[in-house]
PDB file of C-alpha atoms and ligand atoms in Angstrom:
ATOM      1  CA  UNK A  11      28.636 -62.930   8.909  1.00 93.00           C
ATOM      2  CA  UNK A  12      30.673 -61.440  11.721  1.00 98.00           C
ATOM      3  CA  UNK A  13      30.205 -61.843  15.459  1.00 98.00           C
ATOM      4  CA  UNK A  14      29.122 -58.823  17.479  1.00 98.00           C
ATOM      5  CA  UNK A  15      28.886 -58.503  21.260  1.00 98.00           C
ATOM      6  CA  UNK A  16      26.657 -55.799  22.728  1.00 98.00           C
ATOM      7  CA  UNK A  17      27.675 -55.198  26.357  1.00 98.00           C
ATOM      8  CA  UNK A  18      24.278 -54.067  27.695  1.00 97.00           C
ATOM      9  CA  UNK A  19      20.692 -53.344  26.782  1.00 97.00           C
ATOM     10  CA  UNK A  20      20.243 -50.970  23.813  1.00 98.00           C
ATOM     11  CA  UNK A  21      17.113 -49.960  21.850  1.00 98.00           C
ATOM     12  CA  UNK A  22      15.652 -52.790  19.778  1.00 98.00           C
ATOM     13  CA  UNK A  23      15.871 -50.898  16.464  1.00 98.00           C
ATOM     14  CA  UNK A  24      19.664 -50.857  16.715  1.00 98.00           C
ATOM     15  CA  UNK A  25      19.820 -54.537  17.652  1.00 98.00           C
ATOM     16  CA  UNK A  26      17.646 -55.397  14.646  1.00 98.00           C
ATOM     17  CA  UNK A  27      19.937 -53.438  12.383  1.00 98.00           C
ATOM     18  CA  UNK A  28      22.950 -55.378  13.654  1.00 98.00           C
ATOM     19  CA  UNK A  29      21.116 -58.728  13.560  1.00 98.00           C
ATOM     20  CA  UNK A  30      20.110 -58.188   9.918  1.00 98.00           C
ATOM     21  CA  UNK A  31      23.769 -58.603   8.931  1.00 98.00           C
ATOM     22  CA  UNK A  32      25.586 -60.356  11.769  1.00 98.00           C
ATOM     23  CA  UNK A  33      25.412 -62.823  14.627  1.00 98.00           C
ATOM     24  CA  UNK A  34      24.688 -60.722  17.704  1.00 98.00           C
ATOM     25  CA  UNK A  35      25.221 -61.664  21.348  1.00 98.00           C
ATOM     26  CA  UNK A  36      23.537 -58.912  23.376  1.00 98.00           C
ATOM     27  CA  UNK A  37      23.747 -58.848  27.172  1.00 98.00           C
ATOM     28  CA  UNK A  38      20.118 -58.548  28.307  1.00 94.00           C
ATOM     29  CA  UNK A  39      20.488 -58.765  32.073  1.00 91.00           C
ATOM     30  CA  UNK A  40      18.926 -56.075  34.256  1.00 89.00           C
ATOM     31  CA  UNK A  41      22.318 -55.645  35.989  1.00 92.00           C
ATOM     32  CA  UNK A  42      25.460 -54.556  34.151  1.00 93.00           C
ATOM     33  CA  UNK A  43      27.467 -57.434  32.733  1.00 97.00           C
ATOM     34  CA  UNK A  44      30.201 -58.596  35.103  1.00 97.00           C
ATOM     35  CA  UNK A  45      33.799 -58.162  34.037  1.00 98.00           C
ATOM     36  CA  UNK A  46      34.385 -61.948  33.975  1.00 98.00           C
ATOM     37  CA  UNK A  47      31.306 -62.554  31.835  1.00 98.00           C
ATOM     38  CA  UNK A  48      32.312 -59.785  29.457  1.00 98.00           C
ATOM     39  CA  UNK A  49      35.875 -61.086  29.071  1.00 98.00           C
ATOM     40  CA  UNK A  50      34.425 -64.523  28.324  1.00 98.00           C
ATOM     41  CA  UNK A  51      31.859 -63.281  25.801  1.00 98.00           C
ATOM     42  CA  UNK A  52      34.200 -61.068  23.761  1.00 98.00           C
ATOM     43  CA  UNK A  53      36.502 -63.993  22.916  1.00 98.00           C
ATOM     44  CA  UNK A  54      36.599 -64.354  19.130  1.00 98.00           C
ATOM     45  CA  UNK A  55      34.221 -61.483  18.275  1.00 98.00           C
ATOM     46  CA  UNK A  56      34.726 -58.998  15.431  1.00 98.00           C
ATOM     47  CA  UNK A  57      32.892 -56.060  17.020  1.00 99.00           C
ATOM     48  CA  UNK A  58      32.098 -54.831  20.520  1.00 99.00           C
ATOM     49  CA  UNK A  59      29.222 -52.380  20.935  1.00 98.00           C
ATOM     50  CA  UNK A  60      29.975 -50.956  24.373  1.00 98.00           C
ATOM     51  CA  UNK A  61      28.182 -48.905  26.989  1.00 98.00           C
ATOM     52  CA  UNK A  62      30.038 -46.282  29.036  1.00 97.00           C
ATOM     53  CA  UNK A  63      29.785 -48.503  32.110  1.00 96.00           C
ATOM     54  CA  UNK A  64      32.183 -51.044  30.550  1.00 97.00           C
ATOM     55  CA  UNK A  65      35.946 -50.542  30.618  1.00 98.00           C
ATOM     56  CA  UNK A  66      37.460 -51.312  27.248  1.00 98.00           C
ATOM     57  CA  UNK A  67      41.155 -51.741  28.015  1.00 98.00           C
ATOM     58  CA  UNK A  68      44.138 -53.768  26.800  1.00 98.00           C
ATOM     59  CA  UNK A  69      43.023 -56.804  28.818  1.00 98.00           C
ATOM     60  CA  UNK A  70      39.613 -56.821  27.146  1.00 98.00           C
ATOM     61  CA  UNK A  71      41.037 -56.223  23.667  1.00 98.00           C
ATOM     62  CA  UNK A  72      43.431 -59.142  24.155  1.00 98.00           C
ATOM     63  CA  UNK A  73      40.623 -61.324  25.501  1.00 98.00           C
ATOM     64  CA  UNK A  74      38.717 -60.559  22.281  1.00 98.00           C
ATOM     65  CA  UNK A  75      41.642 -61.518  20.053  1.00 98.00           C
ATOM     66  CA  UNK A  76      43.358 -60.229  16.910  1.00 98.00           C
ATOM     67  CA  UNK A  77      40.255 -60.552  14.692  1.00 98.00           C
ATOM     68  CA  UNK A  78      38.544 -57.699  16.625  1.00 98.00           C
ATOM     69  CA  UNK A  79      37.931 -54.810  14.227  1.00 98.00           C
ATOM     70  CA  UNK A  80      35.802 -52.256  16.017  1.00 99.00           C
ATOM     71  CA  UNK A  81      34.707 -50.980  19.420  1.00 99.00           C
ATOM     72  CA  UNK A  82      31.580 -48.853  18.986  1.00 99.00           C
ATOM     73  CA  UNK A  83      30.775 -46.896  22.146  1.00 98.00           C
ATOM     74  CA  UNK A  84      27.133 -45.921  22.662  1.00 98.00           C
ATOM     75  CA  UNK A  85      28.179 -42.573  24.162  1.00 98.00           C
ATOM     76  CA  UNK A  86      29.892 -39.403  23.067  1.00 97.00           C
ATOM     77  CA  UNK A  87      32.349 -39.565  26.000  1.00 97.00           C
ATOM     78  CA  UNK A  88      34.910 -42.319  25.587  1.00 97.00           C
ATOM     79  CA  UNK A  89      36.997 -42.154  28.736  1.00 97.00           C
ATOM     80  CA  UNK A  90      35.957 -45.803  29.307  1.00 97.00           C
ATOM     81  CA  UNK A  91      37.991 -46.794  26.226  1.00 98.00           C
ATOM     82  CA  UNK A  92      41.768 -47.032  26.029  1.00 98.00           C
ATOM     83  CA  UNK A  93      41.990 -45.559  22.542  1.00 98.00           C
ATOM     84  CA  UNK A  94      45.794 -45.954  22.121  1.00 98.00           C
ATOM     85  CA  UNK A  95      45.434 -49.651  23.048  1.00 98.00           C
ATOM     86  CA  UNK A  96      42.793 -49.968  20.298  1.00 98.00           C
ATOM     87  CA  UNK A  97      44.989 -48.171  17.780  1.00 98.00           C
ATOM     88  CA  UNK A  98      48.023 -50.374  18.607  1.00 98.00           C
ATOM     89  CA  UNK A  99      45.910 -53.443  17.843  1.00 98.00           C
ATOM     90  CA  UNK A 100      44.397 -52.013  14.650  1.00 98.00           C
ATOM     91  CA  UNK A 101      40.958 -51.782  16.285  1.00 98.00           C
ATOM     92  CA  UNK A 102      38.819 -48.810  15.210  1.00 98.00           C
ATOM     93  CA  UNK A 103      37.108 -47.015  18.119  1.00 98.00           C
ATOM     94  CA  UNK A 104      33.977 -44.955  17.492  1.00 98.00           C
ATOM     95  CA  UNK A 105      31.564 -42.800  19.535  1.00 98.00           C
ATOM     96  CA  UNK A 106      28.221 -41.026  19.083  1.00 98.00           C
ATOM     97  CA  UNK A 107      28.788 -37.270  18.766  1.00 98.00           C
ATOM     98  CA  UNK A 108      26.088 -34.858  17.618  1.00 98.00           C
ATOM     99  CA  UNK A 109      22.962 -36.871  18.414  1.00 98.00           C
ATOM    100  CA  UNK A 110      22.885 -36.091  22.145  1.00 98.00           C
ATOM    101  CA  UNK A 111      23.663 -32.380  21.997  1.00 98.00           C
ATOM    102  CA  UNK A 112      20.148 -31.073  22.638  1.00 98.00           C
ATOM    103  CA  UNK A 113      19.195 -33.634  25.293  1.00 98.00           C
ATOM    104  CA  UNK A 114      22.361 -32.915  27.289  1.00 98.00           C
ATOM    105  CA  UNK A 115      22.046 -29.143  26.914  1.00 99.00           C
ATOM    106  CA  UNK A 116      18.443 -29.452  28.163  1.00 99.00           C
ATOM    107  CA  UNK A 117      19.731 -31.180  31.316  1.00 99.00           C
ATOM    108  CA  UNK A 118      22.441 -28.530  31.793  1.00 99.00           C
ATOM    109  CA  UNK A 119      19.790 -25.807  31.603  1.00 98.00           C
ATOM    110  CA  UNK A 120      17.543 -27.808  33.933  1.00 99.00           C
ATOM    111  CA  UNK A 121      20.345 -27.997  36.486  1.00 99.00           C
ATOM    112  CA  UNK A 122      21.049 -24.281  36.126  1.00 99.00           C
ATOM    113  CA  UNK A 123      17.382 -23.519  36.806  1.00 98.00           C
ATOM    114  CA  UNK A 124      17.057 -26.091  39.577  1.00 98.00           C
ATOM    115  CA  UNK A 125      20.141 -24.842  41.406  1.00 98.00           C
ATOM    116  CA  UNK A 126      19.558 -21.105  41.030  1.00 99.00           C
ATOM    117  CA  UNK A 127      15.819 -21.311  41.854  1.00 98.00           C
ATOM    118  CA  UNK A 128      16.232 -23.913  44.641  1.00 98.00           C
ATOM    119  CA  UNK A 129      13.762 -26.288  43.016  1.00 98.00           C
ATOM    120  CA  UNK A 130      15.143 -29.450  44.600  1.00 98.00           C
ATOM    121  CA  UNK A 131      14.836 -27.864  48.028  1.00 98.00           C
ATOM    122  CA  UNK A 132      11.243 -26.811  47.332  1.00 98.00           C
ATOM    123  CA  UNK A 133      10.305 -30.264  46.072  1.00 98.00           C
ATOM    124  CA  UNK A 134      11.874 -31.983  49.059  1.00 97.00           C
ATOM    125  CA  UNK A 135      10.120 -29.599  51.445  1.00 98.00           C
ATOM    126  CA  UNK A 136       6.658 -30.385  50.071  1.00 98.00           C
ATOM    127  CA  UNK A 137       7.320 -34.125  50.131  1.00 98.00           C
ATOM    128  CA  UNK A 138       8.640 -33.958  53.688  1.00 98.00           C
ATOM    129  CA  UNK A 139       5.173 -32.980  54.889  1.00 98.00           C
ATOM    130  CA  UNK A 140       6.626 -29.999  56.765  1.00 98.00           C
ATOM    131  CA  UNK A 141       4.396 -26.928  57.058  1.00 98.00           C
ATOM    132  CA  UNK A 142       5.068 -24.151  54.520  1.00 98.00           C
ATOM    133  CA  UNK A 143       3.377 -21.061  53.177  1.00 98.00           C
ATOM    134  CA  UNK A 144       4.121 -18.326  50.680  1.00 98.00           C
ATOM    135  CA  UNK A 145       6.400 -15.709  52.142  1.00 98.00           C
ATOM    136  CA  UNK A 146       8.186 -12.639  50.796  1.00 98.00           C
ATOM    137  CA  UNK A 147      11.545 -14.136  51.675  1.00 98.00           C
ATOM    138  CA  UNK A 148      10.669 -17.824  51.384  1.00 98.00           C
ATOM    139  CA  UNK A 149      13.163 -19.939  49.353  1.00 98.00           C
ATOM    140  CA  UNK A 150      14.532 -17.018  47.373  1.00 98.00           C
ATOM    141  CA  UNK A 151      16.901 -17.937  44.581  1.00 98.00           C
ATOM    142  CA  UNK A 152      18.730 -15.857  42.033  1.00 98.00           C
ATOM    143  CA  UNK A 153      17.664 -14.676  38.566  1.00 98.00           C
ATOM    144  CA  UNK A 154      19.452 -15.572  35.355  1.00 98.00           C
ATOM    145  CA  UNK A 155      18.685 -12.459  33.310  1.00 98.00           C
ATOM    146  CA  UNK A 156      21.726 -10.226  32.996  1.00 98.00           C
ATOM    147  CA  UNK A 157      24.003 -12.811  34.673  1.00 99.00           C
ATOM    148  CA  UNK A 158      27.014 -14.429  33.022  1.00 99.00           C
ATOM    149  CA  UNK A 159      27.300 -18.064  32.022  1.00 99.00           C
ATOM    150  CA  UNK A 160      30.842 -19.410  31.723  1.00 99.00           C
ATOM    151  CA  UNK A 161      31.004 -22.413  29.412  1.00 98.00           C
ATOM    152  CA  UNK A 162      34.058 -24.628  29.841  1.00 98.00           C
ATOM    153  CA  UNK A 163      34.426 -26.584  26.584  1.00 98.00           C
ATOM    154  CA  UNK A 164      32.568 -24.916  23.729  1.00 98.00           C
ATOM    155  CA  UNK A 165      31.817 -27.932  21.515  1.00 97.00           C
ATOM    156  CA  UNK A 166      28.328 -28.842  20.377  1.00 98.00           C
ATOM    157  CA  UNK A 167      26.866 -29.338  23.875  1.00 98.00           C
ATOM    158  CA  UNK A 168      28.551 -26.203  25.259  1.00 98.00           C
ATOM    159  CA  UNK A 169      27.217 -24.128  22.360  1.00 98.00           C
ATOM    160  CA  UNK A 170      23.698 -25.564  22.719  1.00 98.00           C
ATOM    161  CA  UNK A 171      23.742 -24.785  26.458  1.00 99.00           C
ATOM    162  CA  UNK A 172      24.952 -21.249  25.722  1.00 98.00           C
ATOM    163  CA  UNK A 173      22.155 -20.787  23.162  1.00 98.00           C
ATOM    164  CA  UNK A 174      19.554 -21.798  25.751  1.00 98.00           C
ATOM    165  CA  UNK A 175      21.110 -19.578  28.435  1.00 98.00           C
ATOM    166  CA  UNK A 176      21.107 -16.621  26.045  1.00 98.00           C
ATOM    167  CA  UNK A 177      17.359 -17.120  25.581  1.00 98.00           C
ATOM    168  CA  UNK A 178      17.096 -16.668  29.368  1.00 98.00           C
ATOM    169  CA  UNK A 179      18.931 -13.334  29.087  1.00 98.00           C
ATOM    170  CA  UNK A 180      22.394 -14.507  30.130  1.00 98.00           C
ATOM    171  CA  UNK A 181      25.692 -13.168  28.777  1.00 98.00           C
ATOM    172  CA  UNK A 182      28.102 -15.842  27.564  1.00 98.00           C
ATOM    173  CA  UNK A 183      31.839 -16.268  28.083  1.00 98.00           C
ATOM    174  CA  UNK A 184      33.623 -19.485  27.166  1.00 98.00           C
ATOM    175  CA  UNK A 185      36.907 -21.286  27.466  1.00 98.00           C
ATOM    176  CA  UNK A 186      37.804 -23.632  24.660  1.00 97.00           C
ATOM    177  CA  UNK A 187      40.855 -25.397  23.245  1.00 93.00           C
ATOM    178  CA  UNK A 188      40.025 -24.077  19.795  1.00 90.00           C
ATOM    179  CA  UNK A 189      38.290 -21.088  18.273  1.00 90.00           C
ATOM    180  CA  UNK A 190      34.610 -21.690  17.521  1.00 96.00           C
ATOM    181  CA  UNK A 191      32.805 -20.757  14.318  1.00 97.00           C
ATOM    182  CA  UNK A 192      32.804 -16.914  14.338  1.00 97.00           C
ATOM    183  CA  UNK A 193      29.168 -16.913  13.165  1.00 98.00           C
ATOM    184  CA  UNK A 194      28.169 -18.912  16.272  1.00 97.00           C
ATOM    185  CA  UNK A 195      30.265 -16.688  18.563  1.00 97.00           C
ATOM    186  CA  UNK A 196      28.610 -13.586  17.162  1.00 97.00           C
ATOM    187  CA  UNK A 197      25.085 -15.102  17.260  1.00 97.00           C
ATOM    188  CA  UNK A 198      25.646 -15.866  20.961  1.00 98.00           C
ATOM    189  CA  UNK A 199      27.585 -12.672  21.648  1.00 98.00           C
ATOM    190  CA  UNK A 200      30.069 -15.057  23.265  1.00 98.00           C
ATOM    191  CA  UNK A 201      33.522 -13.919  24.359  1.00 97.00           C
ATOM    192  CA  UNK A 202      36.462 -16.356  24.574  1.00 98.00           C
ATOM    193  CA  UNK A 203      38.419 -16.031  27.828  1.00 98.00           C
ATOM    194  CA  UNK A 204      40.912 -18.125  29.768  1.00 98.00           C
ATOM    195  CA  UNK A 205      39.771 -20.308  32.673  1.00 98.00           C
ATOM    196  CA  UNK A 206      40.932 -17.812  35.337  1.00 98.00           C
ATOM    197  CA  UNK A 207      38.852 -15.003  33.861  1.00 98.00           C
ATOM    198  CA  UNK A 208      35.893 -17.313  33.287  1.00 99.00           C
ATOM    199  CA  UNK A 209      35.876 -18.381  36.942  1.00 99.00           C
ATOM    200  CA  UNK A 210      36.168 -14.789  38.145  1.00 99.00           C
ATOM    201  CA  UNK A 211      33.372 -13.278  36.042  1.00 99.00           C
ATOM    202  CA  UNK A 212      30.793 -16.090  35.788  1.00 99.00           C
ATOM    203  CA  UNK A 213      27.614 -16.374  37.832  1.00 99.00           C
ATOM    204  CA  UNK A 214      27.149 -19.910  36.572  1.00 99.00           C
ATOM    205  CA  UNK A 215      30.008 -22.145  35.373  1.00 99.00           C
ATOM    206  CA  UNK A 216      28.890 -25.066  33.199  1.00 99.00           C
ATOM    207  CA  UNK A 217      31.310 -27.862  32.275  1.00 99.00           C
ATOM    208  CA  UNK A 218      31.210 -29.368  28.774  1.00 98.00           C
ATOM    209  CA  UNK A 219      34.781 -30.507  28.134  1.00 98.00           C
ATOM    210  CA  UNK A 220      35.839 -34.134  27.597  1.00 96.00           C
ATOM    211  CA  UNK A 221      37.436 -35.993  30.508  1.00 97.00           C
ATOM    212  CA  UNK A 222      41.061 -37.106  30.272  1.00 96.00           C
ATOM    213  CA  UNK A 223      44.397 -36.484  31.984  1.00 96.00           C
ATOM    214  CA  UNK A 224      44.285 -32.819  30.913  1.00 96.00           C
ATOM    215  CA  UNK A 225      40.927 -32.199  32.588  1.00 98.00           C
ATOM    216  CA  UNK A 226      41.260 -34.405  35.703  1.00 98.00           C
ATOM    217  CA  UNK A 227      40.208 -32.195  38.658  1.00 98.00           C
ATOM    218  CA  UNK A 228      40.200 -29.155  36.382  1.00 98.00           C
ATOM    219  CA  UNK A 229      37.891 -27.683  39.016  1.00 99.00           C
ATOM    220  CA  UNK A 230      39.396 -28.132  42.481  1.00 98.00           C
ATOM    221  CA  UNK A 231      39.623 -26.118  45.700  1.00 98.00           C
ATOM    222  CA  UNK A 232      41.676 -23.343  44.087  1.00 98.00           C
ATOM    223  CA  UNK A 233      39.297 -22.903  41.134  1.00 99.00           C
ATOM    224  CA  UNK A 234      36.230 -22.980  43.404  1.00 99.00           C
ATOM    225  CA  UNK A 235      37.822 -20.292  45.575  1.00 99.00           C
ATOM    226  CA  UNK A 236      38.365 -18.203  42.439  1.00 99.00           C
ATOM    227  CA  UNK A 237      34.610 -18.224  41.704  1.00 99.00           C
ATOM    228  CA  UNK A 238      32.213 -15.630  43.108  1.00 98.00           C
ATOM    229  CA  UNK A 239      30.659 -16.709  46.399  1.00 98.00           C
ATOM    230  CA  UNK A 240      27.275 -16.140  44.722  1.00 98.00           C
ATOM    231  CA  UNK A 241      28.121 -18.437  41.769  1.00 99.00           C
ATOM    232  CA  UNK A 242      26.926 -21.920  40.803  1.00 99.00           C
ATOM    233  CA  UNK A 243      28.780 -24.857  39.239  1.00 99.00           C
ATOM    234  CA  UNK A 244      27.028 -27.254  36.853  1.00 99.00           C
ATOM    235  CA  UNK A 245      28.559 -30.514  35.609  1.00 99.00           C
ATOM    236  CA  UNK A 246      26.922 -32.595  32.872  1.00 98.00           C
ATOM    237  CA  UNK A 247      30.251 -33.755  31.383  1.00 98.00           C
ATOM    238  CA  UNK A 248      32.206 -36.274  33.473  1.00 98.00           C
ATOM    239  CA  UNK A 249      32.519 -36.502  37.254  1.00 98.00           C
ATOM    240  CA  UNK A 250      36.306 -36.519  37.696  1.00 98.00           C
ATOM    241  CA  UNK A 251      36.624 -33.117  35.984  1.00 98.00           C
ATOM    242  CA  UNK A 252      35.601 -31.843  39.438  1.00 98.00           C
ATOM    243  CA  UNK A 253      37.327 -32.667  42.717  1.00 98.00           C
ATOM    244  CA  UNK A 254      34.133 -33.787  44.459  1.00 98.00           C
ATOM    245  CA  UNK A 255      35.544 -33.582  47.997  1.00 98.00           C
ATOM    246  CA  UNK A 256      36.671 -29.997  47.326  1.00 98.00           C
ATOM    247  CA  UNK A 257      33.253 -29.184  45.875  1.00 99.00           C
ATOM    248  CA  UNK A 258      31.440 -30.603  48.907  1.00 98.00           C
ATOM    249  CA  UNK A 259      33.649 -28.471  51.198  1.00 98.00           C
ATOM    250  CA  UNK A 260      33.114 -25.343  49.070  1.00 99.00           C
ATOM    251  CA  UNK A 261      29.345 -25.813  49.100  1.00 99.00           C
ATOM    252  CA  UNK A 262      29.323 -26.449  52.840  1.00 98.00           C
ATOM    253  CA  UNK A 263      31.509 -23.424  53.609  1.00 98.00           C
ATOM    254  CA  UNK A 264      29.731 -20.957  51.304  1.00 98.00           C
ATOM    255  CA  UNK A 265      32.725 -20.601  48.976  1.00 99.00           C
ATOM    256  CA  UNK A 266      30.189 -20.873  46.125  1.00 99.00           C
ATOM    257  CA  UNK A 267      26.386 -20.624  46.337  1.00 98.00           C
ATOM    258  CA  UNK A 268      25.341 -23.909  44.807  1.00 98.00           C
ATOM    259  CA  UNK A 269      25.849 -26.645  42.248  1.00 99.00           C
ATOM    260  CA  UNK A 270      23.997 -28.984  39.920  1.00 99.00           C
ATOM    261  CA  UNK A 271      25.538 -32.339  39.089  1.00 99.00           C
ATOM    262  CA  UNK A 272      24.546 -35.079  36.647  1.00 98.00           C
ATOM    263  CA  UNK A 273      27.851 -36.975  36.853  1.00 98.00           C
ATOM    264  CA  UNK A 274      30.131 -38.141  39.678  1.00 98.00           C
ATOM    265  CA  UNK A 275      33.739 -39.025  40.319  1.00 98.00           C
ATOM    266  CA  UNK A 276      33.047 -42.635  41.347  1.00 97.00           C
ATOM    267  CA  UNK A 277      29.728 -43.314  39.616  1.00 97.00           C
ATOM    268  CA  UNK A 278      27.279 -44.484  40.819  1.00 96.00           C
ATOM    269  CA  UNK A 279      28.632 -43.524  44.261  1.00 98.00           C
ATOM    270  CA  UNK A 280      28.057 -39.902  45.265  1.00 98.00           C
ATOM    271  CA  UNK A 281      30.468 -38.234  47.695  1.00 98.00           C
ATOM    272  CA  UNK A 282      28.745 -38.481  51.105  1.00 98.00           C
ATOM    273  CA  UNK A 283      29.577 -34.834  51.808  1.00 98.00           C
ATOM    274  CA  UNK A 284      27.207 -33.811  49.017  1.00 98.00           C
ATOM    275  CA  UNK A 285      24.219 -35.870  50.077  1.00 98.00           C
ATOM    276  CA  UNK A 286      23.292 -33.775  53.127  1.00 94.00           C
ATOM    277  CA  UNK A 287      23.662 -30.402  51.449  1.00 98.00           C
ATOM    278  CA  UNK A 288      20.604 -28.492  50.303  1.00 97.00           C
ATOM    279  CA  UNK A 289      22.512 -26.258  47.891  1.00 98.00           C
ATOM    280  CA  UNK A 290      23.387 -29.009  45.440  1.00 98.00           C
ATOM    281  CA  UNK A 291      21.035 -30.665  42.949  1.00 98.00           C
ATOM    282  CA  UNK A 292      21.944 -34.290  42.224  1.00 98.00           C
ATOM    283  CA  UNK A 293      20.753 -36.146  39.107  1.00 98.00           C
ATOM    284  CA  UNK A 294      21.644 -39.762  38.206  1.00 98.00           C
ATOM    285  CA  UNK A 295      23.518 -39.237  34.874  1.00 98.00           C
ATOM    286  CA  UNK A 296      20.443 -38.393  32.779  1.00 98.00           C
ATOM    287  CA  UNK A 297      22.124 -36.147  30.170  1.00 98.00           C
ATOM    288  CA  UNK A 298      21.153 -38.178  27.115  1.00 98.00           C
ATOM    289  CA  UNK A 299      18.249 -40.037  28.713  1.00 98.00           C
ATOM    290  CA  UNK A 300      15.394 -39.515  26.268  1.00 98.00           C
ATOM    291  CA  UNK A 301      13.865 -42.274  24.158  1.00 98.00           C
ATOM    292  CA  UNK A 302      14.683 -40.371  20.971  1.00 98.00           C
ATOM    293  CA  UNK A 303      18.274 -39.604  21.926  1.00 98.00           C
ATOM    294  CA  UNK A 304      19.150 -43.075  23.206  1.00 98.00           C
ATOM    295  CA  UNK A 305      17.669 -44.558  20.016  1.00 98.00           C
ATOM    296  CA  UNK A 306      19.705 -42.171  17.856  1.00 98.00           C
ATOM    297  CA  UNK A 307      22.871 -42.989  19.849  1.00 98.00           C
ATOM    298  CA  UNK A 308      22.368 -46.748  19.495  1.00 98.00           C
ATOM    299  CA  UNK A 309      21.593 -46.439  15.772  1.00 98.00           C
ATOM    300  CA  UNK A 310      24.765 -44.388  15.235  1.00 98.00           C
ATOM    301  CA  UNK A 311      26.823 -46.940  17.188  1.00 99.00           C
ATOM    302  CA  UNK A 312      25.304 -49.721  15.049  1.00 98.00           C
ATOM    303  CA  UNK A 313      26.125 -47.768  11.872  1.00 98.00           C
ATOM    304  CA  UNK A 314      29.696 -47.294  13.126  1.00 98.00           C
ATOM    305  CA  UNK A 315      30.127 -51.017  13.788  1.00 98.00           C
ATOM    306  CA  UNK A 316      28.469 -52.079  10.514  1.00 98.00           C
ATOM    307  CA  UNK A 317      30.621 -49.684   8.463  1.00 98.00           C
ATOM    308  CA  UNK A 318      33.888 -51.024   9.898  1.00 98.00           C
ATOM    309  CA  UNK A 319      32.746 -54.648   9.563  1.00 98.00           C
ATOM    310  CA  UNK A 320      32.068 -54.064   5.875  1.00 98.00           C
ATOM    311  CA  UNK A 321      35.445 -52.423   5.339  1.00 98.00           C
ATOM    312  CA  UNK A 322      34.179 -48.850   5.199  1.00 98.00           C
ATOM    313  CA  UNK A 323      34.962 -45.641   7.050  1.00 98.00           C
ATOM    314  CA  UNK A 324      32.595 -45.342  10.090  1.00 98.00           C
ATOM    315  CA  UNK A 325      30.494 -42.162  10.424  1.00 98.00           C
ATOM    316  CA  UNK A 326      32.002 -41.261  13.820  1.00 98.00           C
ATOM    317  CA  UNK A 327      35.548 -42.524  14.364  1.00 98.00           C
ATOM    318  CA  UNK A 328      37.340 -41.310  17.507  1.00 98.00           C
ATOM    319  CA  UNK A 329      40.340 -39.105  16.816  1.00 81.00           C
TER     320      UNK A 329
HETATM  321  C1  GLV B   1      27.044 -39.802  28.172  1.00 93.55           C
HETATM  322  O1  GLV B   1      27.486 -39.478  29.219  1.00 93.55           O
HETATM  323  C2  GLV B   1      27.806 -39.847  26.965  1.00 93.55           C
HETATM  324  O2  GLV B   1      29.018 -39.600  26.989  1.00 93.55           O
HETATM  325  O3  GLV B   1      27.226 -40.139  25.910  1.00 93.55           O
END
């Protein structure tokens, strides 16, 4: 039997799976585990099943000790994990790709619709109790049909978002580190372009790339200025891909028409400049937040941890 620490609440089915084979210490508090408590609890464990709110760095790996074999993140993004520090210590790091593609693409499409059709504004208006009535020019938004979606990062979530947008009549361009499956590109009628062209031609820009040094502030003042003033920016990837202060200024000054955000630079804090603006839709990091998806993510993380603990290749190693 090995010792496993789970850093936050995860679906019961995954805990049961881990408990069937190992001794499991799962943080069950309503608040996130404190750093001190986490450093204390990881001492001597063989596996850490981590949530994206916990920083898994050299200090934590050393606090765990040399017997640590695996860090299994319950997330597809792993910018909370220092992967080279894991590798140096012979610790396998894993994530949960694949299982959250549809849920996240659904949220991207929701944000596209909410921003372009001004749904947050409409909802807030009704709840405010202010008088309103149907009017020819009341809360007009913009249509999607015939417009261009620019997908930055054409992995599984980017492709699934593009597929949904195509069903709404949008044309697709994308920027990607690598070529995608030609069959998918032709099914979507998607054209690969560089970021400059994508920003210039897109009516909606949707971000789906991983976060890391190469994508820090990928979208800043200069990139926002390169977009059409009628365009929208949607971010369901990671907050720091966008310079939030620059975005707030661009939205305020009409440099772009609107935005939809599910993630933030300093989560859970939201840049104060965004909070007063009507042309931005703000969601609290709900990309993968369905019962089915969170269960699938936790089960995959459990499978990753169990595989490494039994000396096998995990289903979803990072790198
Ligand atoms: C959620 O943000 C994830 O990376 O899984």
